Amino acid sequence: MQASDSVRRFMFEKLGVRGEIVRLEHSYQAVLERHPYPPVLAELLGQAMAAVTLLGTTIKYQGKLILQMQGSGPANLLVVEYDSKRHIRGLVNWQQGELLEPDMAKLFGAGHMAITVDPQDKASRYQGIVELIEPSLAGCLEHYFKQSEQLATCLWFVARDNRAAGFMLQQMPSTKMAEDDWQRIKFLAETLTDEELLTLDEEDLLHRLFNEDDIRLYESEPVHFHCSCSRERIEQMLNGLGQQEVESIIAEQGNIEVACEYCNKNYHFDCVDATQLFIEGDAGFHSITRH
Ligand SMILES: [Zn+2]
């Protein structure tokens, strides 16, 4: 049995191709448990979680990778975040009662996909954007790689029965490989079935596809569902709203309730808490000053 909730890198030793296999089970279920999604969106969210894990694992930095799809269709927002501690969270917003088809352009209308590399060192923050012109998430991401990074990349995703999995092949930026080799590897990978991707352990999967190649398989790296929300962040957000706005909400509702959409955690601020926000609000926060 393969480990659930893990990502595993591998490398074709002689070809200059790297790859990854991701399997998500508990982390995917943790996301599905928090919001009931229609099947089409649950599947897309699982695929997006597998995708962000694959992409996030190739990047060497401390910080976050955010995959976001936005549009004006029946679904209007999908966000998945993955950080360098291999913590993942995600959600989808959609219009109740609308027809949901498993096609990116139909789901998000005239939408786009953004990939944000968000390191702790904010100076090197980077965002790449592509239109959702392919029906599948894998197709849209392959299009993104073609446009923005010029790294030949192939992706496969599957999500069903509370499990999500992904498989990636990518040419290394540093090596120039023969086109014949790349086509051969891709051709073999195309024979991978959804069932195999979900269930075969990594050694067996790679042996099944590429038994004639020398492949180095790295240690499995665990992935966890974790939400980065905190009372401190909500306080910063309220500080950003400004004292007048916060006071008017308190005057109207008696207190402030903020629910985290990712994990459903509820943050409660009564009028004393709210006053405190602005007394302590000189540590780099801006608040509205009254004259
Ligand atoms: Zn949260």
PDB file of C-alpha atoms and ligand atoms in Angstrom:
ATOM      1  CA  MET A   1       0.000   0.000   0.000  1.00  0.00           C
ATOM      2  CA  GLN A   2       1.241   3.489  -0.782  1.00  0.00           C
ATOM      3  CA  ALA A   3       1.294   6.104   1.973  1.00  0.00           C
ATOM      4  CA  SER A   4      -1.799   8.305   1.856  1.00  0.00           C
ATOM      5  CA  ASP A   5      -1.280  12.065   1.706  1.00  0.00           C
ATOM      6  CA  SER A   6       2.205  12.191   0.315  1.00  0.00           C
ATOM      7  CA  VAL A   7       4.177  13.432  -2.616  1.00  0.00           C
ATOM      8  CA  ARG A   8       7.107  11.536  -4.060  1.00  0.00           C
ATOM      9  CA  ARG A   9       9.659  12.846  -6.521  1.00  0.00           C
ATOM     10  CA  PHE A  10      11.517  10.731  -9.046  1.00  0.00           C
ATOM     11  CA  MET A  11      14.120  11.319 -11.705  1.00  0.00           C
ATOM     12  CA  PHE A  12      15.084   9.632 -14.946  1.00  0.00           C
ATOM     13  CA  GLU A  13      18.795   9.427 -14.234  1.00  0.00           C
ATOM     14  CA  LYS A  14      19.987   9.587 -17.837  1.00  0.00           C
ATOM     15  CA  LEU A  15      17.360  11.706 -19.532  1.00  0.00           C
ATOM     16  CA  GLY A  16      16.995  14.983 -17.689  1.00  0.00           C
ATOM     17  CA  VAL A  17      13.341  14.381 -16.822  1.00  0.00           C
ATOM     18  CA  ARG A  18      11.891  14.711 -13.369  1.00  0.00           C
ATOM     19  CA  GLY A  19       8.538  13.607 -12.088  1.00  0.00           C
ATOM     20  CA  GLU A  20       6.262  13.460  -9.084  1.00  0.00           C
ATOM     21  CA  ILE A  21       3.428  11.319  -7.823  1.00  0.00           C
ATOM     22  CA  VAL A  22       0.960  12.721  -5.306  1.00  0.00           C
ATOM     23  CA  ARG A  23      -1.784  10.950  -3.366  1.00  0.00           C
ATOM     24  CA  LEU A  24      -4.215  12.803  -1.116  1.00  0.00           C
ATOM     25  CA  GLU A  25      -6.788  11.119   1.059  1.00  0.00           C
ATOM     26  CA  HIS A  26      -7.207  12.530   4.598  1.00  0.00           C
ATOM     27  CA  SER A  27      -6.339  16.074   3.513  1.00  0.00           C
ATOM     28  CA  TYR A  28      -8.837  15.867   0.639  1.00  0.00           C
ATOM     29  CA  GLN A  29     -11.508  14.445   2.934  1.00  0.00           C
ATOM     30  CA  ALA A  30     -10.798  17.204   5.476  1.00  0.00           C
ATOM     31  CA  VAL A  31     -11.592  19.791   2.783  1.00  0.00           C
ATOM     32  CA  LEU A  32     -14.724  17.945   1.586  1.00  0.00           C
ATOM     33  CA  GLU A  33     -16.024  17.503   5.143  1.00  0.00           C
ATOM     34  CA  ARG A  34     -16.045  21.252   5.740  1.00  0.00           C
ATOM     35  CA  HIS A  35     -18.296  22.105   2.807  1.00  0.00           C
ATOM     36  CA  PRO A  36     -20.659  19.803   0.904  1.00  0.00           C
ATOM     37  CA  TYR A  37     -19.755  20.202  -2.781  1.00  0.00           C
ATOM     38  CA  PRO A  38     -21.591  18.985  -5.885  1.00  0.00           C
ATOM     39  CA  PRO A  39     -19.662  16.006  -7.389  1.00  0.00           C
ATOM     40  CA  VAL A  40     -18.236  18.004 -10.330  1.00  0.00           C
ATOM     41  CA  LEU A  41     -16.701  20.571  -7.975  1.00  0.00           C
ATOM     42  CA  ALA A  42     -15.519  18.004  -5.424  1.00  0.00           C
ATOM     43  CA  GLU A  43     -13.672  16.275  -8.249  1.00  0.00           C
ATOM     44  CA  LEU A  44     -12.138  19.494  -9.574  1.00  0.00           C
ATOM     45  CA  LEU A  45     -11.094  20.564  -6.085  1.00  0.00           C
ATOM     46  CA  GLY A  46      -9.356  17.200  -5.517  1.00  0.00           C
ATOM     47  CA  GLN A  47      -7.545  17.563  -8.826  1.00  0.00           C
ATOM     48  CA  ALA A  48      -6.545  21.132  -7.966  1.00  0.00           C
ATOM     49  CA  MET A  49      -5.197  19.964  -4.584  1.00  0.00           C
ATOM     50  CA  ALA A  50      -3.119  17.298  -6.331  1.00  0.00           C
ATOM     51  CA  ALA A  51      -1.933  19.931  -8.837  1.00  0.00           C
ATOM     52  CA  VAL A  52      -0.843  22.520  -6.288  1.00  0.00           C
ATOM     53  CA  THR A  53       1.085  19.851  -4.394  1.00  0.00           C
ATOM     54  CA  LEU A  54       2.927  18.770  -7.535  1.00  0.00           C
ATOM     55  CA  LEU A  55       3.780  22.338  -8.522  1.00  0.00           C
ATOM     56  CA  GLY A  56       4.627  23.463  -4.988  1.00  0.00           C
ATOM     57  CA  THR A  57       7.016  20.590  -4.443  1.00  0.00           C
ATOM     58  CA  THR A  58       9.245  21.605  -7.380  1.00  0.00           C
ATOM     59  CA  ILE A  59       9.765  25.114  -6.012  1.00  0.00           C
ATOM     60  CA  LYS A  60      12.523  25.657  -3.490  1.00  0.00           C
ATOM     61  CA  TYR A  61      11.567  28.474  -1.153  1.00  0.00           C
ATOM     62  CA  GLN A  62       9.865  29.173   2.148  1.00  0.00           C
ATOM     63  CA  GLY A  63       6.343  30.351   1.504  1.00  0.00           C
ATOM     64  CA  LYS A  64       3.172  29.495  -0.384  1.00  0.00           C
ATOM     65  CA  LEU A  65       1.999  28.459  -3.804  1.00  0.00           C
ATOM     66  CA  ILE A  66      -1.578  29.480  -4.630  1.00  0.00           C
ATOM     67  CA  LEU A  67      -3.624  28.069  -7.494  1.00  0.00           C
ATOM     68  CA  GLN A  68      -6.725  30.097  -8.225  1.00  0.00           C
ATOM     69  CA  MET A  69      -9.469  29.922 -10.831  1.00  0.00           C
ATOM     70  CA  GLN A  70     -11.837  32.816 -11.163  1.00  0.00           C
ATOM     71  CA  GLY A  71     -14.670  33.646 -13.500  1.00  0.00           C
ATOM     72  CA  SER A  72     -18.293  34.573 -13.953  1.00  0.00           C
ATOM     73  CA  GLY A  73     -19.693  31.084 -14.640  1.00  0.00           C
ATOM     74  CA  PRO A  74     -21.668  28.790 -12.316  1.00  0.00           C
ATOM     75  CA  ALA A  75     -18.448  28.447 -10.305  1.00  0.00           C
ATOM     76  CA  ASN A  76     -16.794  31.774  -9.592  1.00  0.00           C
ATOM     77  CA  LEU A  77     -13.781  30.980  -7.445  1.00  0.00           C
ATOM     78  CA  LEU A  78     -11.564  28.021  -6.657  1.00  0.00           C
ATOM     79  CA  VAL A  79      -8.521  28.516  -4.446  1.00  0.00           C
ATOM     80  CA  VAL A  80      -5.994  25.980  -3.245  1.00  0.00           C
ATOM     81  CA  GLU A  81      -2.944  26.889  -1.185  1.00  0.00           C
ATOM     82  CA  TYR A  82       0.090  24.766  -0.465  1.00  0.00           C
ATOM     83  CA  ASP A  83       3.074  25.861   1.601  1.00  0.00           C
ATOM     84  CA  SER A  84       6.633  24.765   2.133  1.00  0.00           C
ATOM     85  CA  LYS A  85       5.605  22.818   5.263  1.00  0.00           C
ATOM     86  CA  ARG A  86       3.417  20.797   2.857  1.00  0.00           C
ATOM     87  CA  HIS A  87       0.223  22.136   4.418  1.00  0.00           C
ATOM     88  CA  ILE A  88      -2.737  22.339   2.089  1.00  0.00           C
ATOM     89  CA  ARG A  89      -6.168  24.000   2.162  1.00  0.00           C
ATOM     90  CA  GLY A  90      -8.741  24.856  -0.486  1.00  0.00           C
ATOM     91  CA  LEU A  91     -12.296  25.862  -1.324  1.00  0.00           C
ATOM     92  CA  VAL A  92     -14.724  26.536  -4.189  1.00  0.00           C
ATOM     93  CA  ASN A  93     -17.516  29.121  -4.383  1.00  0.00           C
ATOM     94  CA  TRP A  94     -20.360  28.521  -6.792  1.00  0.00           C
ATOM     95  CA  GLN A  95     -23.944  29.543  -7.583  1.00  0.00           C
ATOM     96  CA  GLN A  96     -26.510  27.138  -6.170  1.00  0.00           C
ATOM     97  CA  GLY A  97     -28.828  25.588  -8.702  1.00  0.00           C
ATOM     98  CA  GLU A  98     -26.674  26.253 -11.771  1.00  0.00           C
ATOM     99  CA  LEU A  99     -25.776  23.485 -14.183  1.00  0.00           C
ATOM    100  CA  LEU A 100     -22.249  22.281 -13.457  1.00  0.00           C
ATOM    101  CA  GLU A 101     -20.400  20.650 -16.318  1.00  0.00           C
ATOM    102  CA  PRO A 102     -16.929  19.149 -15.955  1.00  0.00           C
ATOM    103  CA  ASP A 103     -15.379  21.650 -18.344  1.00  0.00           C
ATOM    104  CA  MET A 104     -13.233  24.506 -17.093  1.00  0.00           C
ATOM    105  CA  ALA A 105     -14.543  27.125 -19.522  1.00  0.00           C
ATOM    106  CA  LYS A 106     -18.174  26.186 -18.828  1.00  0.00           C
ATOM    107  CA  LEU A 107     -17.666  26.074 -15.063  1.00  0.00           C
ATOM    108  CA  PHE A 108     -15.900  29.416 -14.755  1.00  0.00           C
ATOM    109  CA  GLY A 109     -17.360  31.253 -17.751  1.00  0.00           C
ATOM    110  CA  ALA A 110     -14.921  33.754 -19.191  1.00  0.00           C
ATOM    111  CA  GLY A 111     -12.425  32.918 -16.505  1.00  0.00           C
ATOM    112  CA  HIS A 112      -8.747  32.653 -15.868  1.00  0.00           C
ATOM    113  CA  MET A 113      -6.332  30.671 -13.785  1.00  0.00           C
ATOM    114  CA  ALA A 114      -3.627  32.313 -11.694  1.00  0.00           C
ATOM    115  CA  ILE A 115      -0.613  30.665 -10.152  1.00  0.00           C
ATOM    116  CA  THR A 116       0.985  32.745  -7.435  1.00  0.00           C
ATOM    117  CA  VAL A 117       4.377  31.997  -5.992  1.00  0.00           C
ATOM    118  CA  ASP A 118       4.296  33.752  -2.623  1.00  0.00           C
ATOM    119  CA  PRO A 119       7.596  33.417  -0.782  1.00  0.00           C
ATOM    120  CA  GLN A 120       8.163  34.828   2.703  1.00  0.00           C
ATOM    121  CA  ASP A 121      10.539  37.204   0.998  1.00  0.00           C
ATOM    122  CA  LYS A 122       7.745  39.214  -0.661  1.00  0.00           C
ATOM    123  CA  ALA A 123      10.114  40.894  -3.110  1.00  0.00           C
ATOM    124  CA  SER A 124      10.200  37.791  -5.306  1.00  0.00           C
ATOM    125  CA  ARG A 125       6.418  37.297  -5.355  1.00  0.00           C
ATOM    126  CA  TYR A 126       5.334  36.205  -8.800  1.00  0.00           C
ATOM    127  CA  GLN A 127       1.998  35.574 -10.501  1.00  0.00           C
ATOM    128  CA  GLY A 128       1.336  33.871 -13.829  1.00  0.00           C
ATOM    129  CA  ILE A 129      -2.110  34.026 -15.446  1.00  0.00           C
ATOM    130  CA  VAL A 130      -3.678  32.024 -18.277  1.00  0.00           C
ATOM    131  CA  GLU A 131      -7.153  31.806 -19.707  1.00  0.00           C
ATOM    132  CA  LEU A 132      -9.129  28.619 -19.150  1.00  0.00           C
ATOM    133  CA  ILE A 133      -9.104  27.460 -22.744  1.00  0.00           C
ATOM    134  CA  GLU A 134      -8.752  23.706 -22.193  1.00  0.00           C
ATOM    135  CA  PRO A 135     -11.619  21.591 -20.817  1.00  0.00           C
ATOM    136  CA  SER A 136      -9.499  19.877 -18.130  1.00  0.00           C
ATOM    137  CA  LEU A 137      -7.390  21.251 -15.307  1.00  0.00           C
ATOM    138  CA  ALA A 138      -4.403  19.247 -16.573  1.00  0.00           C
ATOM    139  CA  GLY A 139      -4.841  20.807 -20.045  1.00  0.00           C
ATOM    140  CA  CYS A 140      -5.054  24.336 -18.605  1.00  0.00           C
ATOM    141  CA  LEU A 141      -1.913  23.819 -16.531  1.00  0.00           C
ATOM    142  CA  GLU A 142       0.013  22.335 -19.446  1.00  0.00           C
ATOM    143  CA  HIS A 143      -0.987  25.413 -21.420  1.00  0.00           C
ATOM    144  CA  TYR A 144       0.274  27.574 -18.555  1.00  0.00           C
ATOM    145  CA  PHE A 145       3.660  25.851 -18.577  1.00  0.00           C
ATOM    146  CA  LYS A 146       3.937  26.206 -22.323  1.00  0.00           C
ATOM    147  CA  GLN A 147       3.212  29.924 -22.112  1.00  0.00           C
ATOM    148  CA  SER A 148       5.038  31.037 -19.036  1.00  0.00           C
ATOM    149  CA  GLU A 149       7.816  28.706 -18.062  1.00  0.00           C
ATOM    150  CA  GLN A 150       8.677  27.057 -21.352  1.00  0.00           C
ATOM    151  CA  LEU A 151       9.318  23.813 -19.492  1.00  0.00           C
ATOM    152  CA  ALA A 152       7.780  20.853 -21.290  1.00  0.00           C
ATOM    153  CA  THR A 153       5.398  19.431 -18.682  1.00  0.00           C
ATOM    154  CA  CYS A 154       2.761  16.697 -18.734  1.00  0.00           C
ATOM    155  CA  LEU A 155       0.180  16.266 -16.006  1.00  0.00           C
ATOM    156  CA  TRP A 156      -2.444  13.700 -15.100  1.00  0.00           C
ATOM    157  CA  PHE A 157      -5.035  14.065 -12.332  1.00  0.00           C
ATOM    158  CA  VAL A 158      -7.834  11.989 -10.920  1.00  0.00           C
ATOM    159  CA  ALA A 159     -10.166  12.491  -7.957  1.00  0.00           C
ATOM    160  CA  ARG A 160     -12.955  10.183  -6.867  1.00  0.00           C
ATOM    161  CA  ASP A 161     -14.255   8.283  -3.834  1.00  0.00           C
ATOM    162  CA  ASN A 162     -12.591  10.759  -1.434  1.00  0.00           C
ATOM    163  CA  ARG A 163      -9.163  10.227  -2.969  1.00  0.00           C
ATOM    164  CA  ALA A 164      -7.165  12.446  -5.279  1.00  0.00           C
ATOM    165  CA  ALA A 165      -3.960  11.715  -7.157  1.00  0.00           C
ATOM    166  CA  GLY A 166      -1.663  13.366  -9.640  1.00  0.00           C
ATOM    167  CA  PHE A 167       1.292  12.482 -11.823  1.00  0.00           C
ATOM    168  CA  MET A 168       3.749  14.876 -13.428  1.00  0.00           C
ATOM    169  CA  LEU A 169       6.588  14.612 -15.911  1.00  0.00           C
ATOM    170  CA  GLN A 170       8.731  17.653 -16.597  1.00  0.00           C
ATOM    171  CA  GLN A 171      11.907  18.307 -18.527  1.00  0.00           C
ATOM    172  CA  MET A 172      14.636  19.648 -16.283  1.00  0.00           C
ATOM    173  CA  PRO A 173      15.450  23.299 -16.966  1.00  0.00           C
ATOM    174  CA  SER A 174      19.186  22.584 -17.043  1.00  0.00           C
ATOM    175  CA  THR A 175      19.374  19.704 -19.516  1.00  0.00           C
ATOM    176  CA  LYS A 176      18.645  19.465 -23.197  1.00  0.00           C
ATOM    177  CA  MET A 177      16.957  16.153 -23.866  1.00  0.00           C
ATOM    178  CA  ALA A 178      16.323  14.322 -27.115  1.00  0.00           C
ATOM    179  CA  GLU A 179      12.777  14.867 -28.407  1.00  0.00           C
ATOM    180  CA  ASP A 180      12.490  11.122 -29.156  1.00  0.00           C
ATOM    181  CA  ASP A 181      13.128  10.251 -25.510  1.00  0.00           C
ATOM    182  CA  TRP A 182      10.548  12.784 -24.300  1.00  0.00           C
ATOM    183  CA  GLN A 183       7.941  11.448 -26.750  1.00  0.00           C
ATOM    184  CA  ARG A 184       8.647   7.862 -25.685  1.00  0.00           C
ATOM    185  CA  ILE A 185       8.293   8.680 -21.966  1.00  0.00           C
ATOM    186  CA  LYS A 186       5.087  10.633 -22.614  1.00  0.00           C
ATOM    187  CA  PHE A 187       3.665   7.835 -24.712  1.00  0.00           C
ATOM    188  CA  LEU A 188       4.313   5.295 -21.933  1.00  0.00           C
ATOM    189  CA  ALA A 189       2.834   7.618 -19.297  1.00  0.00           C
ATOM    190  CA  GLU A 190      -0.334   8.010 -21.391  1.00  0.00           C
ATOM    191  CA  THR A 191      -1.080   4.335 -20.701  1.00  0.00           C
ATOM    192  CA  LEU A 192      -1.504   5.034 -16.977  1.00  0.00           C
ATOM    193  CA  THR A 193      -5.104   4.411 -15.914  1.00  0.00           C
ATOM    194  CA  ASP A 194      -6.980   6.405 -13.257  1.00  0.00           C
ATOM    195  CA  GLU A 195      -7.250   3.275 -11.149  1.00  0.00           C
ATOM    196  CA  GLU A 196      -3.496   2.687 -11.278  1.00  0.00           C
ATOM    197  CA  LEU A 197      -2.785   6.306 -10.425  1.00  0.00           C
ATOM    198  CA  LEU A 198      -5.049   6.069  -7.388  1.00  0.00           C
ATOM    199  CA  THR A 199      -4.014   2.673  -6.090  1.00  0.00           C
ATOM    200  CA  LEU A 200      -0.615   1.340  -7.249  1.00  0.00           C
ATOM    201  CA  ASP A 201       2.268   2.035  -4.923  1.00  0.00           C
ATOM    202  CA  GLU A 202       4.894   4.330  -6.412  1.00  0.00           C
ATOM    203  CA  GLU A 203       7.530   1.654  -7.137  1.00  0.00           C
ATOM    204  CA  ASP A 204       4.984  -0.540  -8.910  1.00  0.00           C
ATOM    205  CA  LEU A 205       3.536   2.371 -10.827  1.00  0.00           C
ATOM    206  CA  LEU A 206       6.933   3.484 -12.168  1.00  0.00           C
ATOM    207  CA  HIS A 207       7.938  -0.089 -12.932  1.00  0.00           C
ATOM    208  CA  ARG A 208       4.673  -0.674 -14.763  1.00  0.00           C
ATOM    209  CA  LEU A 209       5.251   2.400 -16.967  1.00  0.00           C
ATOM    210  CA  PHE A 210       9.006   2.635 -17.397  1.00  0.00           C
ATOM    211  CA  ASN A 211      10.570  -0.734 -16.611  1.00  0.00           C
ATOM    212  CA  GLU A 212      13.409  -0.151 -19.092  1.00  0.00           C
ATOM    213  CA  ASP A 213      14.547   3.185 -17.684  1.00  0.00           C
ATOM    214  CA  ASP A 214      16.810   3.946 -14.738  1.00  0.00           C
ATOM    215  CA  ILE A 215      14.691   5.887 -12.287  1.00  0.00           C
ATOM    216  CA  ARG A 216      15.701   7.261  -8.933  1.00  0.00           C
ATOM    217  CA  LEU A 217      12.726   7.396  -6.564  1.00  0.00           C
ATOM    218  CA  TYR A 218      13.057   9.774  -3.615  1.00  0.00           C
ATOM    219  CA  GLU A 219      11.580   9.414  -0.138  1.00  0.00           C
ATOM    220  CA  SER A 220       7.897  10.036   0.320  1.00  0.00           C
ATOM    221  CA  GLU A 221       7.080  13.491   1.769  1.00  0.00           C
ATOM    222  CA  PRO A 222       3.903  13.763   3.885  1.00  0.00           C
ATOM    223  CA  VAL A 223       1.174  16.326   3.086  1.00  0.00           C
ATOM    224  CA  HIS A 224      -1.359  17.588   5.655  1.00  0.00           C
ATOM    225  CA  PHE A 225      -4.544  19.604   5.676  1.00  0.00           C
ATOM    226  CA  HIS A 226      -3.866  22.708   7.726  1.00  0.00           C
ATOM    227  CA  CYS A 227      -5.500  26.113   7.758  1.00  0.00           C
ATOM    228  CA  SER A 228      -3.256  29.108   8.347  1.00  0.00           C
ATOM    229  CA  CYS A 229      -6.040  31.326   9.691  1.00  0.00           C
ATOM    230  CA  SER A 230      -5.510  32.801  13.163  1.00  0.00           C
ATOM    231  CA  ARG A 231      -7.042  35.363  15.474  1.00  0.00           C
ATOM    232  CA  GLU A 232      -4.058  37.592  14.790  1.00  0.00           C
ATOM    233  CA  ARG A 233      -4.747  37.606  11.044  1.00  0.00           C
ATOM    234  CA  ILE A 234      -8.416  38.392  11.570  1.00  0.00           C
ATOM    235  CA  GLU A 235      -7.337  41.255  13.869  1.00  0.00           C
ATOM    236  CA  GLN A 236      -5.109  42.576  11.101  1.00  0.00           C
ATOM    237  CA  MET A 237      -8.014  42.358   8.682  1.00  0.00           C
ATOM    238  CA  LEU A 238     -10.302  44.269  11.087  1.00  0.00           C
ATOM    239  CA  ASN A 239      -7.568  46.824  11.601  1.00  0.00           C
ATOM    240  CA  GLY A 240      -7.457  47.256   7.852  1.00  0.00           C
ATOM    241  CA  LEU A 241     -11.218  47.947   7.847  1.00  0.00           C
ATOM    242  CA  GLY A 242     -10.593  50.847  10.219  1.00  0.00           C
ATOM    243  CA  GLN A 243     -11.978  51.886  13.571  1.00  0.00           C
ATOM    244  CA  GLN A 244     -15.105  53.606  12.238  1.00  0.00           C
ATOM    245  CA  GLU A 245     -16.230  50.593  10.241  1.00  0.00           C
ATOM    246  CA  VAL A 246     -15.546  48.174  13.108  1.00  0.00           C
ATOM    247  CA  GLU A 247     -17.400  50.413  15.592  1.00  0.00           C
ATOM    248  CA  SER A 248     -20.378  50.672  13.298  1.00  0.00           C
ATOM    249  CA  ILE A 249     -20.612  46.869  12.970  1.00  0.00           C
ATOM    250  CA  ILE A 250     -20.412  46.542  16.771  1.00  0.00           C
ATOM    251  CA  ALA A 251     -23.103  49.222  17.181  1.00  0.00           C
ATOM    252  CA  GLU A 252     -25.355  47.375  14.753  1.00  0.00           C
ATOM    253  CA  GLN A 253     -24.727  43.744  15.717  1.00  0.00           C
ATOM    254  CA  GLY A 254     -23.322  43.905  19.244  1.00  0.00           C
ATOM    255  CA  ASN A 255     -20.226  41.946  18.242  1.00  0.00           C
ATOM    256  CA  ILE A 256     -18.273  40.762  15.218  1.00  0.00           C
ATOM    257  CA  GLU A 257     -18.264  37.179  14.002  1.00  0.00           C
ATOM    258  CA  VAL A 258     -15.752  36.198  11.358  1.00  0.00           C
ATOM    259  CA  ALA A 259     -15.819  32.650   9.983  1.00  0.00           C
ATOM    260  CA  CYS A 260     -12.852  31.222   8.090  1.00  0.00           C
ATOM    261  CA  GLU A 261     -14.133  29.890   4.785  1.00  0.00           C
ATOM    262  CA  TYR A 262     -11.366  27.306   4.518  1.00  0.00           C
ATOM    263  CA  CYS A 263     -11.796  25.555   7.869  1.00  0.00           C
ATOM    264  CA  ASN A 264     -15.122  26.918   9.198  1.00  0.00           C
ATOM    265  CA  LYS A 265     -13.454  28.159  12.374  1.00  0.00           C
ATOM    266  CA  ASN A 266     -15.349  31.040  13.969  1.00  0.00           C
ATOM    267  CA  TYR A 267     -13.705  34.125  15.469  1.00  0.00           C
ATOM    268  CA  HIS A 268     -15.690  36.221  17.889  1.00  0.00           C
ATOM    269  CA  PHE A 269     -14.960  39.849  18.843  1.00  0.00           C
ATOM    270  CA  ASP A 270     -17.091  41.660  21.400  1.00  0.00           C
ATOM    271  CA  CYS A 271     -16.949  45.423  21.915  1.00  0.00           C
ATOM    272  CA  VAL A 272     -14.073  45.145  24.421  1.00  0.00           C
ATOM    273  CA  ASP A 273     -12.014  43.058  21.968  1.00  0.00           C
ATOM    274  CA  ALA A 274     -12.791  45.524  19.208  1.00  0.00           C
ATOM    275  CA  THR A 275     -11.667  48.496  21.297  1.00  0.00           C
ATOM    276  CA  GLN A 276      -8.431  46.679  22.147  1.00  0.00           C
ATOM    277  CA  LEU A 277      -7.699  46.298  18.433  1.00  0.00           C
ATOM    278  CA  PHE A 278      -7.252  50.002  18.024  1.00  0.00           C
ATOM    279  CA  ILE A 279      -5.493  50.692  21.312  1.00  0.00           C
ATOM    280  CA  GLU A 280      -2.825  48.190  20.325  1.00  0.00           C
ATOM    281  CA  GLY A 281      -3.080  49.214  16.743  1.00  0.00           C
ATOM    282  CA  ASP A 282       0.153  51.147  16.467  1.00  0.00           C
ATOM    283  CA  ALA A 283       2.379  48.210  15.498  1.00  0.00           C
ATOM    284  CA  GLY A 284       2.421  48.957  11.815  1.00  0.00           C
ATOM    285  CA  PHE A 285      -1.350  48.877  11.477  1.00  0.00           C
ATOM    286  CA  HIS A 286      -3.183  51.734   9.927  1.00  0.00           C
ATOM    287  CA  SER A 287      -6.383  52.844  11.604  1.00  0.00           C
ATOM    288  CA  ILE A 288      -8.631  55.735  10.893  1.00  0.00           C
ATOM    289  CA  THR A 289      -7.626  58.748  12.981  1.00  0.00           C
ATOM    290  CA  ARG A 290     -10.339  61.063  14.159  1.00  0.00           C
ATOM    291  CA  HIS A 291      -9.957  64.822  14.246  1.00  0.00           C
TER     292      HIS A 291
HETATM  293 ZN    ZN B   1      -9.180  28.603   8.754  1.00  0.00          ZN
END
